[in-house]
mmCIF file of C-alpha atoms in Angstrom:
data_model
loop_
_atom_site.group_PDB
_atom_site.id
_atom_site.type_symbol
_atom_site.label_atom_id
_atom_site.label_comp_id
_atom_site.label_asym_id
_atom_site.label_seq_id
_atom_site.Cartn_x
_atom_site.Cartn_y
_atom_site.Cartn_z
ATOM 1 C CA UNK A 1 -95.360 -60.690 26.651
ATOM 2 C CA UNK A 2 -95.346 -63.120 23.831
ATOM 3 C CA UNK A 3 -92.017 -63.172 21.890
ATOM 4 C CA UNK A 4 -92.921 -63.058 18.491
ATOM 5 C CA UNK A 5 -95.159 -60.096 19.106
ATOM 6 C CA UNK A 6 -92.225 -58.212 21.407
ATOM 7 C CA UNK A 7 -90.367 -58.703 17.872
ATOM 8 C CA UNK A 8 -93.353 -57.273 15.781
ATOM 9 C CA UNK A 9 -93.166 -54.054 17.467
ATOM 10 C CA UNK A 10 -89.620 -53.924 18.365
ATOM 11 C CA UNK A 11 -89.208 -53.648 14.446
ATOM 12 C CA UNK A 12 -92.209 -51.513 13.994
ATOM 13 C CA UNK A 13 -90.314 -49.121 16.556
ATOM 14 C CA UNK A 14 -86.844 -49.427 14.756
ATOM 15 C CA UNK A 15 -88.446 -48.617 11.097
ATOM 16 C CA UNK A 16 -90.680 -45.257 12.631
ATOM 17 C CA UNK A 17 -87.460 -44.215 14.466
ATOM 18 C CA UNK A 18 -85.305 -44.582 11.200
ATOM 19 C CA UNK A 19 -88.426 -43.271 9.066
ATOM 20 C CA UNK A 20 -88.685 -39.823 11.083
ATOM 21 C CA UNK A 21 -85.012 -39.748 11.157
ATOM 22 C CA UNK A 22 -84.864 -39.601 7.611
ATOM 23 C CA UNK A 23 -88.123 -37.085 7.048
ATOM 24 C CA UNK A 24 -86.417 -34.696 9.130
ATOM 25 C CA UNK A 25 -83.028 -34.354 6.907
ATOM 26 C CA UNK A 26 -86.159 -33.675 3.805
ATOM 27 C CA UNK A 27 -87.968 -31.228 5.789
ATOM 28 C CA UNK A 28 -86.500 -27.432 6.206
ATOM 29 C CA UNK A 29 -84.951 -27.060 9.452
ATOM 30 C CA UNK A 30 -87.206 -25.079 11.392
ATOM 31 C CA UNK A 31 -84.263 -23.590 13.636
ATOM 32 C CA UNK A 32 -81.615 -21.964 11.291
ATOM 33 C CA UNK A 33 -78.884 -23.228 13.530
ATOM 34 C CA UNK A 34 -76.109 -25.657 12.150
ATOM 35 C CA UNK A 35 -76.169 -29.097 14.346
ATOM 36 C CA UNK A 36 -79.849 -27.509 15.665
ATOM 37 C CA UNK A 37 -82.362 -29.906 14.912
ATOM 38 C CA UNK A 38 -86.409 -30.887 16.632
ATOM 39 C CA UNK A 39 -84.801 -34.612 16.952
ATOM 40 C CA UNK A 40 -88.747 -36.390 15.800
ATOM 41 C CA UNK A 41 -86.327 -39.755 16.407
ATOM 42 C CA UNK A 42 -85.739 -39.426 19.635
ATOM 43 C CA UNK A 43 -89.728 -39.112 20.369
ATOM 44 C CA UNK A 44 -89.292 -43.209 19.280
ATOM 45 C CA UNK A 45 -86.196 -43.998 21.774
ATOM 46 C CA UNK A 46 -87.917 -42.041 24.340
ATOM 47 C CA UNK A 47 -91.488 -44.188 23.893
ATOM 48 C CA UNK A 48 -89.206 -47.558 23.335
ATOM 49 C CA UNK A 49 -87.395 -46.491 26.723
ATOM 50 C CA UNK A 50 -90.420 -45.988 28.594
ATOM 51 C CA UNK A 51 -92.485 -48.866 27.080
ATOM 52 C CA UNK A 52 -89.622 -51.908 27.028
ATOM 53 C CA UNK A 53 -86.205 -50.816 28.777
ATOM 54 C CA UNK A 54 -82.842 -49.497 28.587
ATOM 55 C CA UNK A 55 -81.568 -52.566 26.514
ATOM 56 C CA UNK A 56 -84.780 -51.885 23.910
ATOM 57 C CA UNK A 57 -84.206 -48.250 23.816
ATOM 58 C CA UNK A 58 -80.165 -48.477 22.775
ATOM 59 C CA UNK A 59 -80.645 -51.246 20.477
ATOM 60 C CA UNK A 60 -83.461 -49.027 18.483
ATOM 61 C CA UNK A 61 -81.374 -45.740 18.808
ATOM 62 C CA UNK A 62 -78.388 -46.993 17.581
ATOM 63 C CA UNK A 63 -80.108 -49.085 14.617
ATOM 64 C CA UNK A 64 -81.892 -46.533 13.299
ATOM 65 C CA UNK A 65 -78.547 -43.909 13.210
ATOM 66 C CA UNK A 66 -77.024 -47.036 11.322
ATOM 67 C CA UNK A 67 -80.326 -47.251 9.031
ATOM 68 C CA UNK A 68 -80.538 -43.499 8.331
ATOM 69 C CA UNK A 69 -76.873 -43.357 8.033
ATOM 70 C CA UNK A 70 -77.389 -46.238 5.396
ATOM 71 C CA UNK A 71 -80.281 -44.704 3.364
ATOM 72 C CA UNK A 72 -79.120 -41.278 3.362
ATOM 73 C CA UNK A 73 -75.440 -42.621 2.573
ATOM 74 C CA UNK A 74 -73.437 -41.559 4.840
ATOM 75 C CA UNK A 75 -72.773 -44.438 6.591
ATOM 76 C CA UNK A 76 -68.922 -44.309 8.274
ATOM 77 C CA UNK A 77 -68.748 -40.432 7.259
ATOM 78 C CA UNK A 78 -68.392 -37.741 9.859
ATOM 79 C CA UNK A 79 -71.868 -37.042 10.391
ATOM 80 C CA UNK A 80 -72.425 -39.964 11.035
ATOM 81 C CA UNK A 81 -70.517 -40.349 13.657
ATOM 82 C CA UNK A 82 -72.059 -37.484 15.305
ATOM 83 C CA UNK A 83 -75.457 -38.565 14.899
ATOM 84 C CA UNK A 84 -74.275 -41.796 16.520
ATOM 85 C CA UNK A 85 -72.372 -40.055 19.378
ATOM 86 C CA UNK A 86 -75.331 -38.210 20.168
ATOM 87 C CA UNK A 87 -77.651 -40.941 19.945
ATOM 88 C CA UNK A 88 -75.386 -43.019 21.981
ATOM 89 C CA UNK A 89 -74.935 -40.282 25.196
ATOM 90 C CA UNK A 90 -78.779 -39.285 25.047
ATOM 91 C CA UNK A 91 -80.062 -42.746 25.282
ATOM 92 C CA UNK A 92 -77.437 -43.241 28.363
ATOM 93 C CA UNK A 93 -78.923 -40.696 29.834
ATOM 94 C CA UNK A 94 -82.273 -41.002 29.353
ATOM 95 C CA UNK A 95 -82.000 -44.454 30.686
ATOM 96 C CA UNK A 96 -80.192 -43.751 33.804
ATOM 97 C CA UNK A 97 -82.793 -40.883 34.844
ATOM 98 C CA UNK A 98 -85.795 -43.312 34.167
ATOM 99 C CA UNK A 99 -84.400 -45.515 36.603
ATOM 100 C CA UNK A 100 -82.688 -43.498 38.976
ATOM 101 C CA UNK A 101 -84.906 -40.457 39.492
ATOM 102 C CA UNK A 102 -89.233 -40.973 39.175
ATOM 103 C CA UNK A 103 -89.600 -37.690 39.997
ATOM 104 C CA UNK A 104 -89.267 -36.837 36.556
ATOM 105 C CA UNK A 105 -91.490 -36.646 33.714
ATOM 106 C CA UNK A 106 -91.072 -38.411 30.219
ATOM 107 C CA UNK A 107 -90.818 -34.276 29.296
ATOM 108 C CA UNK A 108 -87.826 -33.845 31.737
ATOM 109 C CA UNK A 109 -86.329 -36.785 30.340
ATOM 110 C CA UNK A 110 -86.321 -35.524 27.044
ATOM 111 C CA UNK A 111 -85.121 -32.398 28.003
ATOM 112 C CA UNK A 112 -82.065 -33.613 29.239
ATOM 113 C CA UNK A 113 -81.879 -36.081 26.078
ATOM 114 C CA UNK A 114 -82.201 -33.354 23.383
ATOM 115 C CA UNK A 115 -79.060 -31.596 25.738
ATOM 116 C CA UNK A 116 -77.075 -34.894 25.893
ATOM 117 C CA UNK A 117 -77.507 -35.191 22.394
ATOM 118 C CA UNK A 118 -76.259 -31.626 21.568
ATOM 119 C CA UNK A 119 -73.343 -32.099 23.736
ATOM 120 C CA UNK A 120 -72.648 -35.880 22.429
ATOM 121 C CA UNK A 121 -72.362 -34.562 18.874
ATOM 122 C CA UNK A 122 -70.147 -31.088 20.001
ATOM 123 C CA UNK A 123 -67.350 -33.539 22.153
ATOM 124 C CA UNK A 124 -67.562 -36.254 19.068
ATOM 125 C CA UNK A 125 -67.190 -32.903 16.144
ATOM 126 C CA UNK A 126 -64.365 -31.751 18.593
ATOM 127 C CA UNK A 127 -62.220 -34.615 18.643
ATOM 128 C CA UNK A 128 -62.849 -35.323 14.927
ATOM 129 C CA UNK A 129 -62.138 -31.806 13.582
ATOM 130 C CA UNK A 130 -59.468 -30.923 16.189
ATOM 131 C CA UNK A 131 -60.489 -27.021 17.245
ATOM 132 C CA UNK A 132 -61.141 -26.472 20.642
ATOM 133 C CA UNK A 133 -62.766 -23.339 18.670
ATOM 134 C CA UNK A 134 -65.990 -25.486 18.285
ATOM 135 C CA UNK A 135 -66.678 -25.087 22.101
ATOM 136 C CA UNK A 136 -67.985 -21.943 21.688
ATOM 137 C CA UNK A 137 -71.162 -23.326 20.198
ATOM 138 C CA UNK A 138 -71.420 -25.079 22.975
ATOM 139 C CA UNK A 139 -74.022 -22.780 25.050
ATOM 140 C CA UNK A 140 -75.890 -22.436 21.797
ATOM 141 C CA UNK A 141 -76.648 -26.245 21.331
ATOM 142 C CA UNK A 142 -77.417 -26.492 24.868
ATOM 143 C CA UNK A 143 -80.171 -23.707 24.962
ATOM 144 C CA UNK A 144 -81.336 -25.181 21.790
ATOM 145 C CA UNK A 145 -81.765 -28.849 23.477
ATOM 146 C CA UNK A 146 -83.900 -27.272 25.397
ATOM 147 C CA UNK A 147 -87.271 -25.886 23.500
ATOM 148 C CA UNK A 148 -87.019 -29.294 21.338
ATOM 149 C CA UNK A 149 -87.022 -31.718 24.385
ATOM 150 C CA UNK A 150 -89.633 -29.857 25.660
ATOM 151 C CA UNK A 151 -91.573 -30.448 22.188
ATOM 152 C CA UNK A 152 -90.465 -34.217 21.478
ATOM 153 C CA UNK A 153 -91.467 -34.525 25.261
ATOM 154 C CA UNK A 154 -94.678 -33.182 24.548
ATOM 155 C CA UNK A 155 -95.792 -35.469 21.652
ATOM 156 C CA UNK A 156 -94.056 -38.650 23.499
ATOM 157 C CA UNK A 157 -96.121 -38.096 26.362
ATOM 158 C CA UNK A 158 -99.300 -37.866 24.177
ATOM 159 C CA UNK A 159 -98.248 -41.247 22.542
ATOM 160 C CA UNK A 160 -97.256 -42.998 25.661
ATOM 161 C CA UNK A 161 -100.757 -42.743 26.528
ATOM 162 C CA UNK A 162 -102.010 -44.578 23.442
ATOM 163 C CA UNK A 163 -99.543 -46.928 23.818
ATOM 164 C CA UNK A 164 -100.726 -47.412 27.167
ATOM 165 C CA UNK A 165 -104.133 -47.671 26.416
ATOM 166 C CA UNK A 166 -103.468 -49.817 23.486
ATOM 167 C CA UNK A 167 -102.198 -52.876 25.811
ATOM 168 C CA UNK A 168 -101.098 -54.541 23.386
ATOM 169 C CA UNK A 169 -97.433 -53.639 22.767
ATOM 170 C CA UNK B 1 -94.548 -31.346 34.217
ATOM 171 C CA UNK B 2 -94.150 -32.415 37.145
ATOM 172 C CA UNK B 3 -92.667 -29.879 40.003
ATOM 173 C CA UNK B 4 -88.810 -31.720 39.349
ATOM 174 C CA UNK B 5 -89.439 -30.981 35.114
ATOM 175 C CA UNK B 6 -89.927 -27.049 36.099
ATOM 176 C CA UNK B 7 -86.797 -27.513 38.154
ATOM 177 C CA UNK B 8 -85.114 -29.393 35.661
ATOM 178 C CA UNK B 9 -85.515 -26.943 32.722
ATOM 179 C CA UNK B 10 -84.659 -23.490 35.458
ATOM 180 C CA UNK B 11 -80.991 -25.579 35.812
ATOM 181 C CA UNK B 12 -81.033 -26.310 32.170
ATOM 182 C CA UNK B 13 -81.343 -22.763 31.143
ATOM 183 C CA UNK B 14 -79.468 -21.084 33.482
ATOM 184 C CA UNK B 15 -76.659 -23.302 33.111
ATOM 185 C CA UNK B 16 -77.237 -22.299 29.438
ATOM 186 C CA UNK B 17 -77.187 -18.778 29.823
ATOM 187 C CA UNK B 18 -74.172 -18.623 32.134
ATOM 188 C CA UNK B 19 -72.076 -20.409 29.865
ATOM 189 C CA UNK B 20 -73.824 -18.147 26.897
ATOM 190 C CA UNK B 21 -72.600 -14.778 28.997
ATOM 191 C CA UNK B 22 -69.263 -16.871 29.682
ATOM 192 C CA UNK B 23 -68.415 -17.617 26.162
ATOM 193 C CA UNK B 24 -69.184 -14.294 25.091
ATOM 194 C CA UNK B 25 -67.445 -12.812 27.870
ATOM 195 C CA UNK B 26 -64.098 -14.648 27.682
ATOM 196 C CA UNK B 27 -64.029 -15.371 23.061
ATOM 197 C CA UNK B 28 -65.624 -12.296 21.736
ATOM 198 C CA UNK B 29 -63.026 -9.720 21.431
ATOM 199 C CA UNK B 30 -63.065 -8.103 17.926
ATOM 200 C CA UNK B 31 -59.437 -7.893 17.015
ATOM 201 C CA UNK B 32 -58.494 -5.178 13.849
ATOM 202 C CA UNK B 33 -55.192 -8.182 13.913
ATOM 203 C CA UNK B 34 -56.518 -11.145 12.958
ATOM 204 C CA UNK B 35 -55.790 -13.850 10.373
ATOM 205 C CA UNK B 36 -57.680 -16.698 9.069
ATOM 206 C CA UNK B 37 -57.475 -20.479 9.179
ATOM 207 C CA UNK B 38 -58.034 -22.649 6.955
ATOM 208 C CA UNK B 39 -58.174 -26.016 8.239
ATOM 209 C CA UNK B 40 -58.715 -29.208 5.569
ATOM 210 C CA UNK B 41 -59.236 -32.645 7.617
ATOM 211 C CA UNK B 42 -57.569 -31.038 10.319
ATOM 212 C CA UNK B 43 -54.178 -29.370 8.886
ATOM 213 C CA UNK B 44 -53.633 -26.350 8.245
ATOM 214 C CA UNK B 45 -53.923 -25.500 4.384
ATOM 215 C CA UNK B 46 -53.828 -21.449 4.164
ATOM 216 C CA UNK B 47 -53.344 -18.653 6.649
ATOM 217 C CA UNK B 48 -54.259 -14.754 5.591
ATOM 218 C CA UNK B 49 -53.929 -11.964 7.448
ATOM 219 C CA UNK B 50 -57.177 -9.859 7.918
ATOM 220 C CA UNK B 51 -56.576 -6.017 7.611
ATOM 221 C CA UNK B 52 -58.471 -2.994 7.081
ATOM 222 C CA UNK B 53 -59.446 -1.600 3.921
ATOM 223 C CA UNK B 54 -58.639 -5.021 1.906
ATOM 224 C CA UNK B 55 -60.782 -5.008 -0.951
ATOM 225 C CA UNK B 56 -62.743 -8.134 -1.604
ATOM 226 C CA UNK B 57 -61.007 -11.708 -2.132
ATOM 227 C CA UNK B 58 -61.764 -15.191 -2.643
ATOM 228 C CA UNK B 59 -60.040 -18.097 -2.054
ATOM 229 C CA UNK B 60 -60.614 -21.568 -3.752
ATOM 230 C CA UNK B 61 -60.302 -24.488 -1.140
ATOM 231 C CA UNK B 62 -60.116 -28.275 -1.954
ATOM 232 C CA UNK B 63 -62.264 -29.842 0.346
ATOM 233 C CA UNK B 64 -63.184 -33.349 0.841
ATOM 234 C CA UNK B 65 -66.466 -33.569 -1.214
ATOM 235 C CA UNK B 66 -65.164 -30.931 -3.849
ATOM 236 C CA UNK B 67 -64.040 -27.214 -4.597
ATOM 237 C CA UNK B 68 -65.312 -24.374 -1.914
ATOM 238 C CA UNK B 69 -64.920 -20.842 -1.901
ATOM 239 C CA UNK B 70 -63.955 -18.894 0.764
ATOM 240 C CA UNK B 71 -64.491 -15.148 0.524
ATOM 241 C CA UNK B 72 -62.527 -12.274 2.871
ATOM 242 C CA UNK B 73 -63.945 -8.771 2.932
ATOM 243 C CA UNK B 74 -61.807 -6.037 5.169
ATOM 244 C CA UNK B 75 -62.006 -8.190 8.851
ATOM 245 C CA UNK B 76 -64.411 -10.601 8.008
ATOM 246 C CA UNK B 77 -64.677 -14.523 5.967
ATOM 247 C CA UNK B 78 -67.198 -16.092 4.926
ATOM 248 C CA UNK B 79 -67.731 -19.521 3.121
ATOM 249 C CA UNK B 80 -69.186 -18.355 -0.621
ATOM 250 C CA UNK B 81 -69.888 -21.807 -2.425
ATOM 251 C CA UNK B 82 -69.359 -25.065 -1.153
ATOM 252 C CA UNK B 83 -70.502 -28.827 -2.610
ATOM 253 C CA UNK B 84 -72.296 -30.094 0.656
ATOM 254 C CA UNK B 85 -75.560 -30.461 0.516
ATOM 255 C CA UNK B 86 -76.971 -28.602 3.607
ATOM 256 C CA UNK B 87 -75.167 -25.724 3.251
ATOM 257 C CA UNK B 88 -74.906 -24.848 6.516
ATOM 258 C CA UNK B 89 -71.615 -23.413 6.540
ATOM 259 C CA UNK B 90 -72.456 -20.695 3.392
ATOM 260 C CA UNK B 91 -75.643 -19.722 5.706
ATOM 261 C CA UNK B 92 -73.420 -18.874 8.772
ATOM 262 C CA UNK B 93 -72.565 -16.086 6.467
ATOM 263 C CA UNK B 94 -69.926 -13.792 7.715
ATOM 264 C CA UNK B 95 -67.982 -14.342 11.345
ATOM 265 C CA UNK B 96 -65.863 -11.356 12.311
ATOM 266 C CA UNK B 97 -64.114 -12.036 15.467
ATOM 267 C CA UNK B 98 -61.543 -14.809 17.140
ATOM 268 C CA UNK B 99 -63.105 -18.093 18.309
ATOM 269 C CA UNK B 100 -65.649 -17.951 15.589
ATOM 270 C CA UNK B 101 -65.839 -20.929 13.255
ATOM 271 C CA UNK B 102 -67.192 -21.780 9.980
ATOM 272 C CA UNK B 103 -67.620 -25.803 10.161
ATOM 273 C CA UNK B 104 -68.778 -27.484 7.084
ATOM 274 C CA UNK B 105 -68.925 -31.412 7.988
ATOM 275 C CA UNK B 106 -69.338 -33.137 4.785
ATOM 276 C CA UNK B 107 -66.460 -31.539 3.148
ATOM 277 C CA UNK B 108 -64.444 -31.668 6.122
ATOM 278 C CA UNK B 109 -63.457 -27.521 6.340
ATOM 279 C CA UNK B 110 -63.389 -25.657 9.507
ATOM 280 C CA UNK B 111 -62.463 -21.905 9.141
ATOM 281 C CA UNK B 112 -61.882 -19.514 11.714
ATOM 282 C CA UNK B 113 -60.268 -16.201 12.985
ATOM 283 C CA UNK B 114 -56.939 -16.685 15.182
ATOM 284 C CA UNK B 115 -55.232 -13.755 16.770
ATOM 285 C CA UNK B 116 -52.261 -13.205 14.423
ATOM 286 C CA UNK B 117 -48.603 -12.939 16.032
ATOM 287 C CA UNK B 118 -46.623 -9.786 15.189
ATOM 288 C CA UNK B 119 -44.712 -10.698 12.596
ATOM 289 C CA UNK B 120 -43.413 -7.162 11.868
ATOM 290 C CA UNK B 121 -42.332 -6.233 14.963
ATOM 291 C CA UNK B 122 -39.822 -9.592 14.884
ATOM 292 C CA UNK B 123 -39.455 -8.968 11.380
ATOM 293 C CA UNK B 124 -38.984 -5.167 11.562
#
């Protein structure tokens, strides 16, 4: 793949990511769950993941958590660092099931990234708040992960075959 | 979906629901002795004890981003008015039982319900 056009869409993938990141703290949240969330970012790891590689996918998760944080201006606060946590543990382990187990659909994989993500944040707001209380959310945000994998799975899938089609990328 | 995706979201959910049933087994245990916490960037700022028949109360707490209120009603708290912009914590609305938690991030406030030690039984 030629360099220059690797770079065109790497950045084309980092501005959608941070883009729909942002949208989605405008829009009303359609779950009325704190920390509950449809994650339209992740749709943009997921795709990167799939389409370039693990090193691609955690470069564009973590930029556009830094991006959002930067627009929305909360860069360094405590939200922050949960969006990063969670961005940091889902992309982990979306990358390690791509490669280790191809039994799995780009929906499974989401799935199990929306979960990660859930969790990532819950350990991160743990440490930082210091309750052990907060734990008890912890079934909720994992049965929420699940419905809004399944969706960001959906519409990944749907663009991976574009993308596919497309060639070009 | 594949066969392993079907799989995959069975585990998913049951693990969910076991540690749903779990949590509400071994946390939800409404308590007529209770008190509230009132935690500021993780130290405790306020305790009050939660008992019957108290008549409506509100508490001003300094938070990070600005001036919250908290208000108790007989055995239950909830977070009134607070400066963050999502407002999560006010729609949580009320939590009546130990292990619940208000959380509201930006202003760095966690509230909850804590089993309170007998005081007046040491104290006579």
């Amino acid at each position: 793949m030629n360099k220059t056009r690797k770079l065109v869409f790497f950045s084309l993938f980092v501005t959608l990511a941070t883009a729909l990141g942002f949208l989605e703290t405008l829009l009303p949240n359609p779950f009325p769950l704190p920390g509950v969330k449809l994650g339209l970012a992740n749709i943009v790891t997921l795709l990167v993941l799939y389409v370039y590689g693990f090193k691609e996918g955690f470069a564009v998760a973590l930029l556009r958590v830094i991006f959002a944080s930067l627009m929305a201006g909360t860069f360094l606060s405590i939200s922050f660092m949960l969006s990063l946590s969670g961005a940091i543990l889902s992309t982990i382990m979306m990358g390690l099931l791509i490669r280790t187990m191809s039994a799995l659909s780009i929906i499974g994989v989401s799935m199990v990234g929306a979960v990660s993500h859930n969790v990532g944040q819950l350990i991160t707001a743990s440490f930082l708040i210091q309750t052990p209380y907060i734990f008890y959310y912890l079934p909720v945000l994992l049965l929420a992960g699940i419905p809004t994998g399944l969706i960001t799975g959906y519409i990944a899938r749907l663009l991976l075959c574009y993308l596919k089609k497309l060639k070009t990328v | 979906m594949t066969k392993t995706d079907r799989q995959l979201f069975l585990a998913l959910l049951l693990i969910g629901v076991f540690l749903f049933v779990c949590s509400q087994f071994f946390f939800y245990q409404p308590n007529p002795q209770s008190r509230v916490v009132i935690k500021v960037s993780g130290e405790i700022i306020q305790t009050i004890p939660l008992q019957k028949g108290t008549s409506q109360e509100r508490f001003i707490v300094e938070g990070k981003k600005g001036k919250a209120i908290v208000e108790i009603k007989e055995l239950k708290v909830r977070m009134l008015e607070a400066p963050c912009p999502d407002q999560i914590c006010v729609n949580q609305g009320w939590i009546d039982s130990p292990w619940q938690t208000i959380v509201c991030v930006p202003n760095e406030i966690v509230i909850y319900l804590d089993k309170e030690a007998p005081v007046d039984a040491i104290t006579g």
